[in-house]
mmCIF file of C-alpha atoms in Angstrom:
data_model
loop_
_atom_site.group_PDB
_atom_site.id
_atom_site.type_symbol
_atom_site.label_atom_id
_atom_site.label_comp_id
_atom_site.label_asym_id
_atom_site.label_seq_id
_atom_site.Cartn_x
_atom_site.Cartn_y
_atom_site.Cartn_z
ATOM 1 C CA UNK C 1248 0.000 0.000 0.000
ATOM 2 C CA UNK C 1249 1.385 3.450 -0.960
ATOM 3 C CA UNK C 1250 -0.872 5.614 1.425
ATOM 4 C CA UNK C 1251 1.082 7.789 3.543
ATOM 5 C CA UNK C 1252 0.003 8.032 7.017
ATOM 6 C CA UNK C 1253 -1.088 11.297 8.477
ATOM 7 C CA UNK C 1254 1.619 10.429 11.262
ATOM 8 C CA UNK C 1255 4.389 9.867 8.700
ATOM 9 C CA UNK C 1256 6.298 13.323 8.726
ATOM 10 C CA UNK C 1257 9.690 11.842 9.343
ATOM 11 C CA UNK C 1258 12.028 13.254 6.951
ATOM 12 C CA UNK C 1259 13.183 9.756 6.061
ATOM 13 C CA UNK C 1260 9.540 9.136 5.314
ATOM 14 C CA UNK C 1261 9.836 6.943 1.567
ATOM 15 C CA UNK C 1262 7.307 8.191 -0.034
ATOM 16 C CA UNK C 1263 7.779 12.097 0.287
ATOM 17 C CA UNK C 1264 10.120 12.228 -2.563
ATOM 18 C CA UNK C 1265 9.049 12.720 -6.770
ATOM 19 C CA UNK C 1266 5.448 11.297 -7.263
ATOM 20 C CA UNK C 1267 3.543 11.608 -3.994
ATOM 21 C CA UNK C 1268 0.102 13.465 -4.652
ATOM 22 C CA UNK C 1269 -1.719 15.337 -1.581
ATOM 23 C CA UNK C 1270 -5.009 15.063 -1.784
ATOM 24 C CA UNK C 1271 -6.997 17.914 -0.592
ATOM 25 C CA UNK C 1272 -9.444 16.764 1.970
ATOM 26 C CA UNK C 1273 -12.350 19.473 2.246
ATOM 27 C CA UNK C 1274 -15.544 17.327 3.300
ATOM 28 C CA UNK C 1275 -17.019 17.527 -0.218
ATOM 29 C CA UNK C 1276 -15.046 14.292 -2.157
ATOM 30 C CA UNK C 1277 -15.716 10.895 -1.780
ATOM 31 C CA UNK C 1278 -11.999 9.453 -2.721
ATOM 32 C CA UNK C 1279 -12.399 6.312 -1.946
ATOM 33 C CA UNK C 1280 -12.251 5.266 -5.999
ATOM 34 C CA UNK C 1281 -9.414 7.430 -6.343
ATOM 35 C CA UNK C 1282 -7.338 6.072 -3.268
ATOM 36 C CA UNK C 1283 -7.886 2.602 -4.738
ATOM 37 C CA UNK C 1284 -6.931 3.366 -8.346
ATOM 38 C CA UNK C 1285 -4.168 5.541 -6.831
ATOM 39 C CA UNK C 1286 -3.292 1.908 -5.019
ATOM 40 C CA UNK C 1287 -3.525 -0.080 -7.923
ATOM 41 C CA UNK C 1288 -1.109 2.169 -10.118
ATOM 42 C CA UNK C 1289 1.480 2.363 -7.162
ATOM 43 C CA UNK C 1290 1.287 5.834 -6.990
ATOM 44 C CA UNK C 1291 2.227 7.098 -3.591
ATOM 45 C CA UNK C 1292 -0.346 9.679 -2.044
ATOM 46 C CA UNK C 1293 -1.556 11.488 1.076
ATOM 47 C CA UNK C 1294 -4.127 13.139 3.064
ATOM 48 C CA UNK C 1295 -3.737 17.438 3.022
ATOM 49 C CA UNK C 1296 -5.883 18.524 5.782
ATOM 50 C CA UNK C 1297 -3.704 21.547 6.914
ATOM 51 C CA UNK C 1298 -1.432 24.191 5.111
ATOM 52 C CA UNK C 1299 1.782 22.756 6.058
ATOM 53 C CA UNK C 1300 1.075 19.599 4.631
ATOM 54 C CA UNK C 1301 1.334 20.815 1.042
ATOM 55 C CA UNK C 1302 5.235 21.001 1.322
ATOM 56 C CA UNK C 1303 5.232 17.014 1.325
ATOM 57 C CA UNK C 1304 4.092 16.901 -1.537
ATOM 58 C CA UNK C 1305 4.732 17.081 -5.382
ATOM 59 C CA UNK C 1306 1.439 17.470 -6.887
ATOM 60 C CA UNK C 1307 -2.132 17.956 -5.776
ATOM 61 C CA UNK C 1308 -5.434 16.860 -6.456
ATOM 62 C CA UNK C 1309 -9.072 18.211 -5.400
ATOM 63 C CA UNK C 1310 -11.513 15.556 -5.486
ATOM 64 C CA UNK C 1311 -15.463 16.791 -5.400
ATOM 65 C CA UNK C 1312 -18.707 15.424 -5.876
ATOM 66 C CA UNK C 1313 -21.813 17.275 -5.350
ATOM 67 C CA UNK C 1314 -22.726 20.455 -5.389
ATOM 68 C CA UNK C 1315 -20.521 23.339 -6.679
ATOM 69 C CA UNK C 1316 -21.710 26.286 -4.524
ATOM 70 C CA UNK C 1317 -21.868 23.772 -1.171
ATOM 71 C CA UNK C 1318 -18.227 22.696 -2.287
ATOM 72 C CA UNK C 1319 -16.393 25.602 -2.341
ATOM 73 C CA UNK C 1320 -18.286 26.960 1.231
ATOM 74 C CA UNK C 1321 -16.603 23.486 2.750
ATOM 75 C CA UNK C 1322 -13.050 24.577 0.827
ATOM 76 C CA UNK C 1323 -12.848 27.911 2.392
ATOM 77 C CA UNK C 1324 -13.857 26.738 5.004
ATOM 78 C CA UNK C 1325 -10.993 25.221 5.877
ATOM 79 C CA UNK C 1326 -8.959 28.539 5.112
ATOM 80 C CA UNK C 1327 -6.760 26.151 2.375
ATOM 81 C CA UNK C 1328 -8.379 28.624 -0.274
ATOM 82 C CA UNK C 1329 -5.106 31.205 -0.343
ATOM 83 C CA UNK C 1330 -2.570 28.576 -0.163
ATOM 84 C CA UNK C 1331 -4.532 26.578 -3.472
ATOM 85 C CA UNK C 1332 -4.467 29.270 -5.394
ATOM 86 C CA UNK C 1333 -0.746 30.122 -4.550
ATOM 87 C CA UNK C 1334 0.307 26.748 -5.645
ATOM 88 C CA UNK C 1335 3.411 26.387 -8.339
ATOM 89 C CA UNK C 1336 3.400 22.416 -8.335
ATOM 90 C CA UNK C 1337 0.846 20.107 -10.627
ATOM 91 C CA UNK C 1338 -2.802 20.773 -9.246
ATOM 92 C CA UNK C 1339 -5.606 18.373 -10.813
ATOM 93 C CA UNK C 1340 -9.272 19.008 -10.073
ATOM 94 C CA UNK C 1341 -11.146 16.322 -10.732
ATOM 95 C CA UNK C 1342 -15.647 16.983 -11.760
ATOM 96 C CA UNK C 1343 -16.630 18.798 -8.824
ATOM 97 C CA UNK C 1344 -12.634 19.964 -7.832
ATOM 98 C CA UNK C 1345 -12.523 20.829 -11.392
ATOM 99 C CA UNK C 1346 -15.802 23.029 -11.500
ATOM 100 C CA UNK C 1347 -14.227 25.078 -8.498
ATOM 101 C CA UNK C 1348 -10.800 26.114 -10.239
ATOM 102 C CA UNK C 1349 -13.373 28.419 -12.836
ATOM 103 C CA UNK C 1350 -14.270 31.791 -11.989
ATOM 104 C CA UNK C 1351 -18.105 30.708 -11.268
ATOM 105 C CA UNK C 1352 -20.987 28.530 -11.448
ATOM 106 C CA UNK C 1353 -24.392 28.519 -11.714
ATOM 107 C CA UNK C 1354 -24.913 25.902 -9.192
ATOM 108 C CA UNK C 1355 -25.780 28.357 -5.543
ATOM 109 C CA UNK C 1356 -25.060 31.536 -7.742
ATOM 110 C CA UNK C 1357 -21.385 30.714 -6.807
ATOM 111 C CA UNK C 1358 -18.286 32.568 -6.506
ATOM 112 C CA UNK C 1359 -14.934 29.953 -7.241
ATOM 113 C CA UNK C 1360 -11.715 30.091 -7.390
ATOM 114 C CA UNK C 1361 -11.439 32.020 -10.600
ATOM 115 C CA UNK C 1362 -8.001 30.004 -11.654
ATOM 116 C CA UNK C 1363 -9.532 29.486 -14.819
ATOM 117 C CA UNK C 1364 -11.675 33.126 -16.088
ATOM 118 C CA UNK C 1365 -14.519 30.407 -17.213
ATOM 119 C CA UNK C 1366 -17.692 30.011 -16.188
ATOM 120 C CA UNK C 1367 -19.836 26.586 -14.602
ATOM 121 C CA UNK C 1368 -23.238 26.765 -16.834
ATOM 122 C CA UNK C 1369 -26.047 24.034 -15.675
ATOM 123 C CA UNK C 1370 -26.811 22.015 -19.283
ATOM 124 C CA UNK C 1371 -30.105 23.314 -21.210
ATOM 125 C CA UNK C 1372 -33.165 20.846 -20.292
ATOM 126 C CA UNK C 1373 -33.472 19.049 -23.351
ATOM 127 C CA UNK C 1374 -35.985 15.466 -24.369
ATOM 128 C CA UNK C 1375 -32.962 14.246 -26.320
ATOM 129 C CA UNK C 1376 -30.414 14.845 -23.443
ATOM 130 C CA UNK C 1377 -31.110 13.410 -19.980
ATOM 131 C CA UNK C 1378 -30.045 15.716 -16.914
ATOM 132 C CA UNK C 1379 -27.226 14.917 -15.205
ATOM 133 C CA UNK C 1380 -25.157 13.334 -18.163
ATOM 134 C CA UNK C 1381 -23.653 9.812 -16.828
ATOM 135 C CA UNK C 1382 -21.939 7.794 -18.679
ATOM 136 C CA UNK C 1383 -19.523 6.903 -21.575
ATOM 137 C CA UNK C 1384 -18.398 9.901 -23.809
ATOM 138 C CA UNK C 1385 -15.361 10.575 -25.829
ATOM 139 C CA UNK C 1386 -12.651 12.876 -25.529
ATOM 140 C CA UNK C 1387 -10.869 14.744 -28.149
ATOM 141 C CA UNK C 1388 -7.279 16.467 -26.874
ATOM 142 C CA UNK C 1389 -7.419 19.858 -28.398
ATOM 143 C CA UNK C 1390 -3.241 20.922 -27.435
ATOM 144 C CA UNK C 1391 -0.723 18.550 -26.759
ATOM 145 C CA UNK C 1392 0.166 17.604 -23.381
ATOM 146 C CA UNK C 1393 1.733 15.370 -21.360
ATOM 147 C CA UNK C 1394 -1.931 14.660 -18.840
ATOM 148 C CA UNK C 1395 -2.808 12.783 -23.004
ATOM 149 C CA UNK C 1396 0.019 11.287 -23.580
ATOM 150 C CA UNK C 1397 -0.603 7.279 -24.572
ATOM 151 C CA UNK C 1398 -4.040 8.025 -24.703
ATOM 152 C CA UNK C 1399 -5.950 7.745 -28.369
ATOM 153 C CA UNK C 1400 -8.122 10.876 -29.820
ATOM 154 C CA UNK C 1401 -11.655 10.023 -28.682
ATOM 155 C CA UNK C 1402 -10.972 7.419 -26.285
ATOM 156 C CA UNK C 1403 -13.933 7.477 -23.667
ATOM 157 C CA UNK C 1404 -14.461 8.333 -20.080
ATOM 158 C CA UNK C 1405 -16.755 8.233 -17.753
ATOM 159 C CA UNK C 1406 -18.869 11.045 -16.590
ATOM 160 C CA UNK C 1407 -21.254 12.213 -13.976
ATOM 161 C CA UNK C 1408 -22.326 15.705 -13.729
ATOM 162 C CA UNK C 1409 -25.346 18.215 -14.306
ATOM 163 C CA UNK C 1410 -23.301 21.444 -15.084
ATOM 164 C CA UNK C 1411 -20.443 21.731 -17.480
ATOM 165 C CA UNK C 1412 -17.430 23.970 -18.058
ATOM 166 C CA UNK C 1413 -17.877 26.236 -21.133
ATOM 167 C CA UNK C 1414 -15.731 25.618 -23.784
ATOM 168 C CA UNK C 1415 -12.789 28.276 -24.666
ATOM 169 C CA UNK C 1416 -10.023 27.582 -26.760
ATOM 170 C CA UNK C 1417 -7.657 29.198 -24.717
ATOM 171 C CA UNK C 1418 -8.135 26.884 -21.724
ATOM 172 C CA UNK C 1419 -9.480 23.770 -23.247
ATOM 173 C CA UNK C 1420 -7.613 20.901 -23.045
ATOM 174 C CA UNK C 1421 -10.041 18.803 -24.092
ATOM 175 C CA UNK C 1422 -13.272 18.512 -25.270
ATOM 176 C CA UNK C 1423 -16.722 16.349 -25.954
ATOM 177 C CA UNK C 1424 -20.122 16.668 -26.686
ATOM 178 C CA UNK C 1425 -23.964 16.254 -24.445
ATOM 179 C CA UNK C 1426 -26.189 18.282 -25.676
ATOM 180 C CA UNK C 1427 -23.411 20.573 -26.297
ATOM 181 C CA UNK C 1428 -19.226 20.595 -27.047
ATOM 182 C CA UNK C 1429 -17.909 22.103 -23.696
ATOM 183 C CA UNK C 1430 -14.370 21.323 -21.592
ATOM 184 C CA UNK C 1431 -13.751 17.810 -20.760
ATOM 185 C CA UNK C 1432 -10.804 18.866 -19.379
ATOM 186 C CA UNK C 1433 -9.039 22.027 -18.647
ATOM 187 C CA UNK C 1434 -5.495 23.781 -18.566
ATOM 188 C CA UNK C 1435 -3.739 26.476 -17.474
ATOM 189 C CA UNK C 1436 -0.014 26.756 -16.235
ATOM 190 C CA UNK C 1437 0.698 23.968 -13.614
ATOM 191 C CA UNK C 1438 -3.398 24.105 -12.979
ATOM 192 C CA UNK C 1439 -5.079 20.874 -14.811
ATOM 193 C CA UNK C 1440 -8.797 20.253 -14.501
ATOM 194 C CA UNK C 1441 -10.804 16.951 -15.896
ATOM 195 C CA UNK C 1442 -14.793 16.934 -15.511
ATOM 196 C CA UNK C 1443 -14.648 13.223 -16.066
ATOM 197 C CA UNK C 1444 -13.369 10.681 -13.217
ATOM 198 C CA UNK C 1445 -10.450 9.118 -14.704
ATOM 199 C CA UNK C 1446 -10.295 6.437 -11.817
ATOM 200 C CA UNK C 1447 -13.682 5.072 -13.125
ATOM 201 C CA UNK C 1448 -12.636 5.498 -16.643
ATOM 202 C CA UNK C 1449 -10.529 2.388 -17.342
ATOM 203 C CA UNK C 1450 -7.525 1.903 -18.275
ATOM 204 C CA UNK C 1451 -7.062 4.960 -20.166
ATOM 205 C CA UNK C 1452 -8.191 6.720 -16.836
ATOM 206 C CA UNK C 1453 -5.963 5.386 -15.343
ATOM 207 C CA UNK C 1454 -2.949 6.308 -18.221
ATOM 208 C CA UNK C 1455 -4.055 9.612 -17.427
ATOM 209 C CA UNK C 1456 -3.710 9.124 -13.576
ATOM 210 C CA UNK C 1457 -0.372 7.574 -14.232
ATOM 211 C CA UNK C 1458 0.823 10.741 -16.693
ATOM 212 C CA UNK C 1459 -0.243 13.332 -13.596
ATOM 213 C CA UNK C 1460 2.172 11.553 -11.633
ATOM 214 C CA UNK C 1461 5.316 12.308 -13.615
ATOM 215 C CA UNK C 1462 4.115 15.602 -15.167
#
């Protein structure tokens, strides 16, 4: 098992060197599927529950299900907020975590982090396009990038979600189509962002989980 335990600070600690990913614990992210796929790939990884345990780390990710507006509350609650949005190392939101790196979203009338100047939009009710979109869709890489790399144009991935990041070619990453194209996933500096959940996705999921641990 590659966990690291909360109580494993020790300098000498062997898996605080290249590779470990913090996970940002908030109350709003059920990581259970992530710690296992996380376990499965050998990736080492830890719990962040304070601001001084980002410096054990390499890279981040901020899990989230739920709701958007209710999400973010939780985040700052835990005063992390300045110290996320300071961050130089690999960050990866992941659906929910994702939705909170844009600027706002119309889930609560919500306020985000604004990492991303893109906006959360609920998808149009529609007879042709159930609401929330779950399941299988495919993704097309629109730059090149390492969070792709060994992963085929329009492979699929699983999604889950009722509101959707608006597409914009400067941020894009990637994109697909439910009623309409929007972000699949998202870039920006060291700042990554997928609306799918790549540890439900497969084995190109986890590819992609793998390629976040070496970026």
């Amino acid at each position: 098992m590659n966990k690291i335990s909360q109580s494993d600070t020790s300098k000498n600690s062997p898996f605080r060197g290249p590779g470990g990913i913090g996970i940002i614990q908030y109350g709003a992210g059920n990581i259970f599927s992530l710690t296992a796929a996380l376990e499965r790939l050998g990736i080492p990884y830890g719990m962040i529950n304070k601001k001084e345990d980002f410096e054990q780390y390499d890279r981040y990710i901020i899990p989230g299900v739920g709701h958007a507006g209710a999400a973010m509350n939780k985040l700052e609650q835990t005063g992390l907020v300045p110290t996320i949005k300071s961050l130089t190392k690999p960050t990866l939101g992941i659906c929910v975590g994702m939705q909170l790196l844009t600027s706002y979203s119309e889930e609560g009338d919500s306020n985000l982090l604004n990492l991303f100047p893109v906006k959360t939009l609920k998808f149009a009710n529609s007879p042709d396009y159930k609401v929330p979109h779950t399941g299988w869709n495919r993704v097309y890489p629109e730059k090149e990038n390492k969070l792709f790399q060994n992963i085929p144009n329009g492979s699929h991935f699983y999604f889950v979600h009722s509101y959707f990041i608006e597409y914009n070619i400067e941020y894009t990453l990637s994109s697909t189509t439910y009623n309409n194209k929007f972000s699949a996933s998202i870039w920006r500096d060291n700042f990554y962002g997928v609306q799918f959940h790549p540890e439900k996705s497969g084995a190109y999921g986890e590819t992609l989980l793998t390629n976040f641990s070496k970026i």
